[in-house]
GROMACS .gro file of C-alpha atoms in nm:
model
  463
    1PHE     CA    1 -12.892 -10.557 -15.042
    2ILE     CA    2 -13.328 -10.585 -14.898
    3GLY     CA    3 -13.197 -10.950 -14.813
    4ALA     CA    4 -12.931 -10.910 -14.621
    5LEU     CA    5 -13.118 -10.582 -14.395
    6PRO     CA    6 -13.200 -10.852 -14.056
    7PRO     CA    7 -13.583 -10.839 -13.913
    8ILE     CA    8 -13.493 -10.567 -13.698
    9LEU     CA    9 -13.557 -10.233 -13.719
   10PHE     CA   10 -13.370 -10.064 -13.469
   11LEU     CA   11 -13.079 -10.109 -13.286
   12SER     CA   12 -13.084 -10.171 -12.879
   13VAL     CA   13 -12.855  -9.969 -12.667
   14PRO     CA   14 -12.858 -10.107 -12.304
   15SER     CA   15 -12.967  -9.897 -12.031
   16PRO     CA   16 -12.676  -9.760 -11.791
   17CYS     CA   17 -12.597 -10.022 -11.499
   18GLY     CA   18 -12.816 -10.260 -11.619
   19THR     CA   19 -13.125 -10.098 -11.432
   20PRO     CA   20 -13.435 -10.180 -11.640
   21PRO     CA   21 -13.553  -9.927 -11.911
   22VAL     CA   22 -13.835  -9.656 -11.902
   23ALA     CA   23 -14.036  -9.546 -12.073
   24PRO     CA   24 -14.016  -9.131 -12.022
   25VAL     CA   25 -14.330  -8.986 -12.022
   26GLY     CA   26 -14.439  -8.562 -12.008
   27ARG     CA   27 -14.559  -8.306 -12.235
   28LEU     CA   28 -14.313  -8.079 -12.401
   29ASN     CA   29 -14.490  -7.689 -12.377
   30ARG     CA   30 -14.775  -7.842 -12.222
   31SER     CA   31 -14.774  -8.085 -12.506
   32LEU     CA   32 -14.862  -8.458 -12.499
   33ARG     CA   33 -14.614  -8.765 -12.423
   34TYR     CA   34 -14.417  -8.915 -12.712
   35VAL     CA   35 -14.224  -9.228 -12.599
   36CYS     CA   36 -13.834  -9.416 -12.692
   37LEU     CA   37 -13.866  -9.750 -12.571
   38ASN     CA   38 -13.543  -9.869 -12.467
   39HIS     CA   39 -13.373  -9.564 -12.599
   40SER     CA   40 -13.356  -9.716 -12.926
   41VAL     CA   41 -13.111  -9.605 -13.237
   42LEU     CA   42 -13.279  -9.579 -13.594
   43PHE     CA   43 -13.102  -9.775 -13.868
   44PHE     CA   44 -13.049  -9.630 -14.168
   45PHE     CA   45 -13.219  -9.864 -14.468
   46GLY     CA   46 -13.160  -9.656 -14.741
   47VAL     CA   47 -13.397  -9.499 -15.011
   48LEU     CA   48 -13.659  -9.667 -15.186
   49PRO     CA   49 -13.611  -9.530 -15.579
   50ASP     CA   50 -13.245  -9.712 -15.488
   51ALA     CA   51 -13.387 -10.031 -15.410
   52PRO     CA   52 -13.466 -10.348 -15.693
   53SER     CA   53 -13.802 -10.304 -15.798
   54THR     CA   54 -13.861 -10.641 -15.687
   55GLU     CA   55 -13.754 -10.580 -15.272
   56GLN     CA   56 -13.925 -10.194 -15.310
   57GLN     CA   57 -14.229 -10.374 -15.196
   58GLU     CA   58 -14.030 -10.529 -14.881
   59LEU     CA   59 -13.845 -10.240 -14.764
   60PHE     CA   60 -14.142 -10.040 -14.808
   61THR     CA   61 -14.257 -10.251 -14.508
   62GLN     CA   62 -13.942 -10.244 -14.314
   63LYS     CA   63 -14.055  -9.828 -14.346
   64LEU     CA   64 -14.323  -9.822 -14.172
   65GLN     CA   65 -14.244 -10.067 -13.957
   66GLN     CA   66 -13.946  -9.809 -13.824
   67CYS     CA   67 -14.187  -9.550 -13.806
   68CYS     CA   68 -14.386  -9.719 -13.552
   69MET     CA   69 -14.096  -9.589 -13.306
   70LEU     CA   70 -14.208  -9.358 -13.104
   71PHE     CA   71 -13.959  -9.105 -12.964
   72ASP     CA   72 -13.997  -8.862 -12.646
   73PHE     CA   73 -14.026  -8.489 -12.699
   74LEU     CA   74 -14.007  -8.316 -12.347
   75ASP     CA   75 -13.553  -8.232 -12.427
   76SER     CA   76 -13.454  -8.154 -12.702
   77VAL     CA   77 -13.211  -8.309 -12.723
   78MET     CA   78 -13.226  -8.657 -12.676
   79ASP     CA   79 -13.227  -8.927 -12.958
   80LEU     CA   80 -13.126  -8.646 -13.283
   81LYS     CA   81 -12.995  -8.912 -13.431
   82SER     CA   82 -13.322  -9.124 -13.488
   83LYS     CA   83 -13.572  -8.828 -13.488
   84GLU     CA   84 -13.368  -8.689 -13.748
   85ILE     CA   85 -13.415  -9.004 -13.928
   86LYS     CA   86 -13.714  -9.089 -13.872
   87ARG     CA   87 -13.842  -8.762 -13.976
   88ALA     CA   88 -13.664  -8.803 -14.299
   89THR     CA   89 -13.845  -9.194 -14.320
   90LEU     CA   90 -14.175  -9.048 -14.248
   91ASN     CA   91 -14.073  -8.744 -14.563
   92GLU     CA   92 -13.983  -9.028 -14.805
   93LEU     CA   93 -14.355  -9.240 -14.714
   94VAL     CA   94 -14.509  -8.964 -14.848
   95ASP     CA   95 -14.309  -8.865 -15.107
   96TYR     CA   96 -14.348  -9.307 -15.228
   97VAL     CA   97 -14.751  -9.324 -15.197
   98SER     CA   98 -14.761  -9.001 -15.399
   99THR     CA   99 -14.623  -9.016 -15.666
  100ASN     CA  100 -14.603  -9.467 -15.720
  101ARG     CA  101 -14.857  -9.640 -15.880
  102GLY     CA  102 -14.917 -10.042 -15.768
  103VAL     CA  103 -14.730  -9.959 -15.395
  104LEU     CA  104 -15.127 -10.018 -15.248
  105VAL     CA  105 -15.129 -10.370 -15.236
  106GLU     CA  106 -15.345 -10.567 -15.060
  107SER     CA  107 -15.115 -10.669 -14.789
  108THR     CA  108 -15.021 -10.350 -14.656
  109TYR     CA  109 -15.247 -10.205 -14.553
  110PRO     CA  110 -15.211 -10.268 -14.227
  111GLU     CA  111 -14.906 -10.219 -14.155
  112ILE     CA  112 -14.994  -9.895 -14.303
  113THR     CA  113 -15.285  -9.835 -14.044
  114ASN     CA  114 -15.056  -9.963 -13.727
  115MET     CA  115 -14.727  -9.716 -13.830
  116ILE     CA  116 -15.091  -9.453 -13.839
  117CYS     CA  117 -15.267  -9.537 -13.442
  118THR     CA  118 -14.906  -9.592 -13.350
  119ASN     CA  119 -14.815  -9.225 -13.412
  120ILE     CA  120 -15.170  -9.052 -13.378
  121PHE     CA  121 -15.328  -9.220 -13.126
  122ARG     CA  122 -15.325  -9.112 -12.747
  123THR     CA  123 -15.522  -8.950 -12.465
  124LEU     CA  124 -15.438  -8.603 -12.512
  125PRO     CA  125 -15.373  -8.464 -12.148
  126PRO     CA  126 -15.610  -8.240 -11.984
  127SER     CA  127 -15.523  -7.825 -12.017
  128ASP     CA  128 -15.232  -7.625 -11.925
  129ASN     CA  129 -15.452  -7.333 -11.835
  130PRO     CA  130 -15.808  -7.505 -11.615
  131ASP     CA  131 -15.958  -7.152 -11.748
  132PHE     CA  132 -15.829  -7.187 -12.108
  133ASP     CA  133 -15.996  -6.944 -12.346
  134PRO     CA  134 -15.924  -6.996 -12.687
  135GLU     CA  135 -16.088  -6.591 -12.801
  136GLU     CA  136 -15.795  -6.475 -12.537
  137ASP     CA  137 -15.501  -6.774 -12.441
  138GLU     CA  138 -15.220  -6.906 -12.661
  139PRO     CA  139 -15.293  -7.301 -12.751
  140THR     CA  140 -15.085  -7.621 -12.636
  141LEU     CA  141 -14.908  -7.680 -13.025
  142GLU     CA  142 -14.778  -8.046 -13.035
  143ALA     CA  143 -14.463  -8.056 -12.856
  144SER     CA  144 -14.384  -8.354 -13.159
  145TRP     CA  145 -14.593  -8.240 -13.490
  146PRO     CA  146 -14.362  -8.247 -13.689
  147HIS     CA  147 -14.273  -8.567 -13.730
  148VAL     CA  148 -14.683  -8.642 -13.646
  149GLN     CA  149 -14.732  -8.332 -13.971
  150LEU     CA  150 -14.556  -8.562 -14.110
  151VAL     CA  151 -14.821  -8.903 -14.055
  152TYR     CA  152 -15.078  -8.707 -14.118
  153GLU     CA  153 -14.973  -8.597 -14.447
  154PHE     CA  154 -14.929  -8.996 -14.533
  155LEU     CA  155 -15.272  -9.085 -14.442
  156LEU     CA  156 -15.405  -8.834 -14.655
  157ARG     CA  157 -15.188  -8.924 -14.963
  158PHE     CA  158 -15.275  -9.292 -14.884
  159LEU     CA  159 -15.670  -9.270 -14.889
  160GLU     CA  160 -15.595  -8.975 -15.176
  161ASN     CA  161 -15.398  -9.335 -15.364
  162PRO     CA  162 -15.542  -9.432 -15.757
  163ASP     CA  163 -15.526  -9.739 -15.555
  164PHE     CA  164 -15.681  -9.735 -15.289
  165GLN     CA  165 -15.945 -10.005 -15.272
  166PRO     CA  166 -16.220  -9.896 -14.940
  167SER     CA  167 -16.276 -10.248 -14.918
  168ILE     CA  168 -15.992 -10.394 -14.800
  169ALA     CA  169 -15.941 -10.065 -14.608
  170LYS     CA  170 -16.226 -10.090 -14.470
  171ARG     CA  171 -16.122 -10.401 -14.238
  172HIS     CA  172 -15.873 -10.158 -14.025
  173ILE     CA  173 -15.993  -9.819 -14.085
  174ASP     CA  174 -16.349  -9.949 -13.865
  175GLN     CA  175 -16.507  -9.742 -13.635
  176LYS     CA  176 -16.300  -9.868 -13.375
  177PHE     CA  177 -16.091  -9.628 -13.566
  178VAL     CA  178 -16.274  -9.304 -13.618
  179LEU     CA  179 -16.382  -9.257 -13.230
  180GLN     CA  180 -16.011  -9.204 -13.180
  181LEU     CA  181 -16.017  -9.002 -13.472
  182LEU     CA  182 -16.323  -8.790 -13.323
  183GLU     CA  183 -16.145  -8.814 -12.994
  184LEU     CA  184 -15.822  -8.565 -13.143
  185PHE     CA  185 -16.020  -8.324 -13.261
  186ASP     CA  186 -15.985  -8.205 -12.925
  187SER     CA  187 -15.614  -8.119 -12.941
  188GLU     CA  188 -15.521  -7.812 -12.875
  189ASP     CA  189 -15.322  -7.752 -13.180
  190PRO     CA  190 -15.469  -7.609 -13.495
  191ARG     CA  191 -15.254  -7.772 -13.690
  192GLU     CA  192 -15.409  -8.099 -13.652
  193ARG     CA  193 -15.758  -8.009 -13.615
  194ASP     CA  194 -15.661  -7.887 -13.974
  195PHE     CA  195 -15.555  -8.157 -14.055
  196LEU     CA  196 -15.769  -8.406 -13.903
  197LYS     CA  197 -16.103  -8.175 -14.075
  198THR     CA  198 -15.985  -8.291 -14.382
  199ILE     CA  199 -15.906  -8.673 -14.414
  200LEU     CA  200 -16.254  -8.715 -14.165
  201HIS     CA  201 -16.402  -8.563 -14.496
  202ARG     CA  202 -16.213  -8.851 -14.673
  203ILE     CA  203 -16.317  -9.145 -14.492
  204TYR     CA  204 -16.651  -8.933 -14.467
  205GLY     CA  205 -16.681  -8.918 -14.888
  206LYS     CA  206 -16.413  -9.289 -14.971
  207PHE     CA  207 -16.646  -9.561 -14.663
  208LEU     CA  208 -17.039  -9.538 -14.738
  209GLY     CA  209 -17.124  -9.783 -14.423
  210LEU     CA  210 -16.973  -9.509 -14.158
  211ARG     CA  211 -17.123  -9.215 -14.255
  212ALA     CA  212 -17.379  -9.309 -14.034
  213PHE     CA  213 -17.211  -9.371 -13.774
  214ILE     CA  214 -16.965  -9.067 -13.844
  215ARG     CA  215 -17.250  -8.846 -13.876
  216LYS     CA  216 -17.420  -9.021 -13.510
  217GLN     CA  217 -17.060  -8.989 -13.309
  218ILE     CA  218 -17.040  -8.521 -13.469
  219ASN     CA  219 -17.408  -8.570 -13.293
  220ASN     CA  220 -17.272  -8.720 -12.960
  221ILE     CA  221 -16.978  -8.486 -12.890
  222PHE     CA  222 -17.283  -8.258 -12.967
  223LEU     CA  223 -17.449  -8.352 -12.743
  224ARG     CA  224 -17.214  -8.375 -12.469
  225PHE     CA  225 -17.078  -8.067 -12.494
  226ILE     CA  226 -17.431  -7.863 -12.546
  227TYR     CA  227 -17.537  -8.025 -12.214
  228GLU     CA  228 -17.240  -8.114 -11.976
  229THR     CA  229 -16.932  -8.026 -12.033
  230GLU     CA  230 -16.904  -7.711 -12.244
  231HIS     CA  231 -16.600  -7.814 -12.362
  232PHE     CA  232 -16.448  -7.934 -12.700
  233ASN     CA  233 -16.181  -7.742 -12.896
  234GLY     CA  234 -16.311  -7.883 -13.262
  235VAL     CA  235 -16.662  -7.731 -13.276
  236ALA     CA  236 -16.596  -7.552 -13.600
  237GLU     CA  237 -16.426  -7.824 -13.767
  238LEU     CA  238 -16.615  -8.102 -13.729
  239LEU     CA  239 -16.976  -7.815 -13.810
  240GLU     CA  240 -16.782  -7.734 -14.088
  241ILE     CA  241 -16.714  -8.119 -14.205
  242LEU     CA  242 -17.145  -8.140 -14.129
  243GLY     CA  243 -17.174  -7.831 -14.407
  244SER     CA  244 -17.012  -7.984 -14.664
  245ILE     CA  245 -17.232  -8.324 -14.524
  246ILE     CA  246 -17.574  -8.210 -14.525
  247ASN     CA  247 -17.497  -7.998 -14.866
  248GLY     CA  248 -17.541  -8.376 -15.063
  249PHE     CA  249 -17.808  -8.389 -14.843
  250ALA     CA  250 -18.036  -8.595 -15.124
  251LEU     CA  251 -18.425  -8.503 -15.116
  252PRO     CA  252 -18.708  -8.525 -14.922
  253LEU     CA  253 -18.535  -8.444 -14.581
  254LYS     CA  254 -18.480  -8.843 -14.335
  255ALA     CA  255 -18.686  -8.776 -13.990
  256GLU     CA  256 -18.288  -8.766 -13.861
  257HIS     CA  257 -18.163  -8.481 -14.028
  258LYS     CA  258 -18.471  -8.266 -13.850
  259GLN     CA  259 -18.390  -8.399 -13.562
  260PHE     CA  260 -18.007  -8.294 -13.524
  261LEU     CA  261 -18.091  -7.896 -13.710
  262MET     CA  262 -18.389  -7.834 -13.414
  263LYS     CA  263 -18.190  -8.079 -13.109
  264VAL     CA  264 -17.849  -8.087 -13.130
  265LEU     CA  265 -17.737  -7.717 -13.407
  266ILE     CA  266 -17.986  -7.511 -13.290
  267PRO     CA  267 -17.904  -7.551 -12.931
  268LEU     CA  268 -17.594  -7.494 -12.944
  269HIS     CA  269 -17.599  -7.151 -13.011
  270THR     CA  270 -17.627  -7.174 -12.629
  271ALA     CA  271 -17.244  -7.259 -12.590
  272LYS     CA  272 -17.088  -6.961 -12.425
  273GLY     CA  273 -16.746  -7.004 -12.745
  274LEU     CA  274 -17.085  -6.913 -13.023
  275ALA     CA  275 -16.765  -6.658 -13.142
  276LEU     CA  276 -16.565  -6.930 -13.210
  277PHE     CA  277 -16.788  -7.181 -13.388
  278HIS     CA  278 -17.061  -6.961 -13.534
  279ALA     CA  279 -16.893  -6.912 -13.856
  280GLN     CA  280 -16.961  -7.281 -13.905
  281LEU     CA  281 -17.301  -7.256 -13.778
  282ALA     CA  282 -17.505  -7.001 -13.940
  283TYR     CA  283 -17.339  -7.190 -14.229
  284CYS     CA  284 -17.524  -7.545 -14.110
  285VAL     CA  285 -17.882  -7.380 -14.087
  286VAL     CA  286 -17.879  -7.166 -14.410
  287GLN     CA  287 -17.760  -7.535 -14.571
  288PHE     CA  288 -18.110  -7.663 -14.392
  289LEU     CA  289 -18.250  -7.435 -14.524
  290GLU     CA  290 -18.217  -7.376 -14.900
  291LYS     CA  291 -18.265  -7.805 -14.915
  292ASP     CA  292 -18.571  -7.756 -14.679
  293PRO     CA  293 -18.810  -7.434 -14.701
  294THR     CA  294 -19.031  -7.531 -14.435
  295LEU     CA  295 -18.773  -7.587 -14.185
  296THR     CA  296 -18.764  -7.182 -14.178
  297GLU     CA  297 -19.041  -7.155 -13.926
  298PRO     CA  298 -18.923  -7.359 -13.618
  299VAL     CA  299 -18.514  -7.235 -13.648
  300ILE     CA  300 -18.610  -6.906 -13.641
  301ARG     CA  301 -18.957  -6.979 -13.323
  302GLY     CA  302 -18.615  -7.206 -13.190
  303LEU     CA  303 -18.331  -6.917 -13.240
  304LEU     CA  304 -18.581  -6.601 -13.083
  305LYS     CA  305 -18.599  -6.923 -12.727
  306PHE     CA  306 -18.225  -6.902 -12.752
  307TRP     CA  307 -18.165  -6.542 -12.820
  308PRO     CA  308 -17.925  -6.411 -12.605
  309ARG     CA  309 -18.026  -6.118 -12.370
  310THR     CA  310 -17.693  -6.022 -12.110
  311CYS     CA  311 -17.475  -6.073 -12.417
  312SER     CA  312 -17.399  -5.856 -12.705
  313GLN     CA  313 -17.118  -5.989 -12.881
  314LYS     CA  314 -17.389  -6.320 -12.926
  315GLU     CA  315 -17.653  -6.095 -12.956
  316VAL     CA  316 -17.468  -5.984 -13.349
  317MET     CA  317 -17.384  -6.307 -13.379
  318PHE     CA  318 -17.750  -6.332 -13.360
  319LEU     CA  319 -17.887  -6.082 -13.631
  320GLY     CA  320 -17.589  -6.142 -13.845
  321GLU     CA  321 -17.697  -6.570 -13.882
  322ILE     CA  322 -18.119  -6.435 -13.927
  323GLU     CA  323 -18.066  -6.151 -14.161
  324GLU     CA  324 -17.801  -6.495 -14.429
  325ILE     CA  325 -18.190  -6.683 -14.350
  326LEU     CA  326 -18.425  -6.392 -14.498
  327ASP     CA  327 -18.129  -6.353 -14.822
  328VAL     CA  328 -18.256  -6.718 -14.860
  329ILE     CA  329 -18.610  -6.696 -14.761
  330GLU     CA  330 -18.886  -6.774 -14.883
  331PRO     CA  331 -19.141  -6.531 -14.910
  332THR     CA  332 -19.387  -6.758 -14.820
  333GLN     CA  333 -19.249  -6.884 -14.489
  334PHE     CA  334 -19.130  -6.489 -14.424
  335LYS     CA  335 -19.529  -6.424 -14.308
  336LYS     CA  336 -19.527  -6.701 -14.106
  337ILE     CA  337 -19.275  -6.574 -13.907
  338GLN     CA  338 -19.179  -6.188 -13.961
  339GLU     CA  339 -19.477  -6.086 -13.674
  340PRO     CA  340 -19.199  -6.229 -13.392
  341LEU     CA  341 -18.926  -6.209 -13.587
  342PHE     CA  342 -19.010  -5.800 -13.634
  343LYS     CA  343 -19.088  -5.813 -13.250
  344GLN     CA  344 -18.707  -5.899 -13.191
  345ILE     CA  345 -18.570  -5.651 -13.412
  346SER     CA  346 -18.733  -5.310 -13.284
  347LYS     CA  347 -18.619  -5.459 -12.930
  348CYS     CA  348 -18.201  -5.472 -13.081
  349VAL     CA  349 -18.285  -5.129 -13.291
  350ALA     CA  350 -18.384  -5.009 -12.930
  351ASN     CA  351 -18.093  -5.203 -12.678
  352PRO     CA  352 -17.892  -4.892 -12.492
  353HIS     CA  353 -17.617  -5.156 -12.646
  354PHE     CA  354 -17.507  -4.921 -13.031
  355GLN     CA  355 -17.312  -5.245 -13.182
  356VAL     CA  356 -17.675  -5.412 -13.116
  357ALA     CA  357 -17.886  -5.167 -13.229
  358GLU     CA  358 -17.698  -5.077 -13.565
  359ARG     CA  359 -17.684  -5.425 -13.663
  360ALA     CA  360 -18.032  -5.438 -13.665
  361LEU     CA  361 -18.056  -5.105 -13.830
  362TYR     CA  362 -17.825  -5.270 -14.170
  363PHE     CA  363 -18.136  -5.473 -14.224
  364TRP     CA  364 -18.301  -5.207 -14.376
  365ASN     CA  365 -17.942  -5.201 -14.587
  366ASN     CA  366 -18.013  -5.535 -14.801
  367GLU     CA  367 -18.269  -5.585 -15.074
  368TYR     CA  368 -18.340  -5.893 -15.060
  369ILE     CA  369 -18.475  -5.780 -14.737
  370LEU     CA  370 -18.642  -5.443 -14.803
  371SER     CA  371 -18.914  -5.635 -15.090
  372LEU     CA  372 -18.989  -5.841 -14.901
  373ILE     CA  373 -19.087  -5.538 -14.584
  374GLU     CA  374 -19.270  -5.322 -14.904
  375GLU     CA  375 -19.463  -5.674 -14.971
  376ASN     CA  376 -19.545  -5.627 -14.585
  377ILE     CA  377 -19.563  -5.340 -14.488
  378ASP     CA  378 -19.918  -5.314 -14.362
  379LYS     CA  379 -19.766  -5.585 -14.056
  380VAL     CA  380 -19.406  -5.490 -14.090
  381LEU     CA  381 -19.396  -5.128 -14.002
  382PRO     CA  382 -19.664  -5.090 -13.707
  383ILE     CA  383 -19.473  -5.361 -13.527
  384MET     CA  384 -19.085  -5.139 -13.569
  385PHE     CA  385 -19.257  -4.778 -13.532
  386GLY     CA  386 -19.277  -4.692 -13.207
  387SER     CA  387 -19.010  -4.833 -13.118
  388LEU     CA  388 -18.792  -4.634 -13.395
  389TYR     CA  389 -18.977  -4.303 -13.359
  390ARG     CA  390 -18.892  -4.368 -12.984
  391ILE     CA  391 -18.502  -4.319 -13.065
  392SER     CA  392 -18.486  -4.065 -13.325
  393LYS     CA  393 -18.538  -3.811 -13.004
  394GLU     CA  394 -18.376  -4.050 -12.736
  395HIS     CA  395 -18.082  -4.206 -12.803
  396TRP     CA  396 -17.759  -4.134 -12.642
  397ASN     CA  397 -17.579  -4.268 -13.012
  398PRO     CA  398 -17.555  -3.986 -13.332
  399THR     CA  399 -17.497  -4.288 -13.513
  400ILE     CA  400 -17.781  -4.461 -13.449
  401VAL     CA  401 -18.022  -4.153 -13.457
  402ALA     CA  402 -17.901  -4.081 -13.855
  403LEU     CA  403 -17.974  -4.478 -13.877
  404VAL     CA  404 -18.315  -4.453 -13.716
  405TYR     CA  405 -18.359  -4.159 -13.928
  406ASN     CA  406 -18.271  -4.331 -14.251
  407VAL     CA  407 -18.530  -4.649 -14.195
  408LEU     CA  408 -18.801  -4.392 -14.140
  409LYS     CA  409 -18.777  -4.272 -14.386
  410THR     CA  410 -18.753  -4.560 -14.615
  411LEU     CA  411 -19.068  -4.667 -14.503
  412MET     CA  412 -19.219  -4.352 -14.507
  413GLU     CA  413 -19.179  -4.348 -14.842
  414MET     CA  414 -19.348  -4.770 -14.852
  415ASN     CA  415 -19.571  -4.640 -14.756
  416CYS     CA  416 -19.719  -4.294 -14.651
  417THR     CA  417 -20.043  -4.313 -14.569
  418LEU     CA  418 -19.958  -4.577 -14.262
  419PHE     CA  419 -19.744  -4.407 -14.180
  420ASP     CA  420 -19.853  -4.105 -14.067
  421GLU     CA  421 -20.070  -4.307 -13.877
  422LEU     CA  422 -19.897  -4.424 -13.685
  423THR     CA  423 -19.733  -4.081 -13.674
  424SER     CA  424 -20.129  -3.977 -13.536
  425SER     CA  425 -20.150  -4.201 -13.276
  426TYR     CA  426 -19.803  -4.277 -13.153
  427LYS     CA  427 -19.838  -3.923 -13.066
  428ALA     CA  428 -20.165  -3.964 -12.910
  429GLU     CA  429 -20.005  -4.229 -12.770
  430ARG     CA  430 -19.764  -4.006 -12.671
  431GLN     CA  431 -19.983  -3.762 -12.530
  432ARG     CA  432 -20.227  -3.985 -12.312
  433GLU     CA  433 -19.905  -4.068 -12.134
  434LYS     CA  434 -19.785  -3.739 -12.049
  435LYS     CA  435 -20.130  -3.658 -11.954
  436LYS     CA  436 -20.130  -3.939 -11.736
  437GLU     CA  437 -19.774  -3.852 -11.629
  438GLN     CA  438 -19.899  -3.500 -11.513
  439GLU     CA  439 -20.258  -3.682 -11.301
  440ARG     CA  440 -20.009  -3.934 -11.103
  441ASP     CA  441 -19.756  -3.664 -11.045
  442GLU     CA  442 -20.081  -3.391 -10.917
  443LEU     CA  443 -20.200  -3.726 -10.745
  444TRP     CA  444 -19.895  -3.761 -10.527
  445LYS     CA  445 -19.876  -3.375 -10.444
  446LYS     CA  446 -20.196  -3.411 -10.334
  447LEU     CA  447 -20.115  -3.674 -10.082
  448ASP     CA  448 -19.781  -3.470  -9.935
  449GLU     CA  449 -19.999  -3.216  -9.854
  450LEU     CA  450 -20.241  -3.408  -9.728
  451ARG     CA  451 -19.982  -3.620  -9.493
  452LEU     CA  452 -19.784  -3.228  -9.418
  453SER     CA  453 -20.163  -3.127  -9.334
  454ARG     CA  454 -20.248  -3.417  -9.084
  455ARG     CA  455 -19.906  -3.373  -8.960
  456GLU     CA  456 -20.028  -2.985  -8.832
  457ARG     CA  457 -20.313  -3.088  -8.744
  458ARG     CA  458 -20.191  -3.418  -8.473
  459SER     CA  459 -19.856  -3.101  -8.364
  460PHE     CA  460 -20.128  -2.870  -8.292
  461GLY     CA  461 -20.329  -3.133  -8.066
  462SER     CA  462 -20.041  -3.232  -7.899
  463ILE     CA  463 -19.973  -2.827  -7.735
   0.00000   0.00000   0.00000
């Protein structure tokens, strides 16, 4: 059965009118190029389980080679039969690798990686919309996804197969392979990025020799994103992988890991599209602080350095991250950062944007943060009191005023004596300010009167 099959994996159809074959290149619905050389038609080989066991390996290899054929998905009616044969073959390969043992012999590794590389590695096209906003616009979906999805699924099953041997695969899944894989994270299709995330995580886990290289290349992608391009679609997915990697770091942390935190992760907070990946970024930062609490002070000072001044949405995100950090902070570290931190929180509480003020006031709903404040009330209360007292009288939003009253009540219960002293001091200061304003107004009034009298004398003298 197998021996009678020709080594040719597809039937060639001559080009019309003797013209040379042209590989159609283009994008369907703003998608990628896919090419079917010579308008070839795939040949159905039969099903793997139906073949004699002695010939299954050869048929498996032939099917892998057959799936290296690429098709033009720009035309929805072109090569329909061949596209369906390839889709069915890929499904069969996924099932075969998932359910059979002894499939991954050494000779199949180059065939497998060649099929994978041929199908998934390509230059990503520029976005159809130069002003593409991931938060507002619909992403470009990969037109050839019916095939590409199955190739990704096959790669994942290949890596997870119990017979998978990294010692053999490392000849093919090397630094070049990883680089090309990382470039695909810029795909606009979230389905593709989700597969890539899982696959890169598996590669990181199985190939110890590639770990440092993967971390370095992710570092480079982030630095280009921060300081050059300001655009990369897969930041959230890469950060999600990093969150898992950081969780596995051995202690004490290496200098390169600390440098990555301070030189890459903290500056990532300045990105315009922070909302797209902030949850994953905050998780990575907190993971570092749980590993090494001594990093708390430089991290919080770094966040305060990059604190947003004009974007309320980002300010709310920063406050959320600060609360996550305070949830895991050690009391000794809290003492080091309480003064600069609560000066910023005081500004946020006084922010006219009610969402910023509301998010800052929610800190007083956190029991652990309340315990830290109570232990350091003599430092925190003097910083916060002025803003809170003023807002309780002046803020335009009644919800904020109600929250402020609750916070003031809580602080008063923590240290009634200090609260009374600050109240008296604040009122006295306000009286001094009012007196100065009154004196200033009187001075201006006298100056106006003097100016008018001089003008009158000048007018009288001219007569």
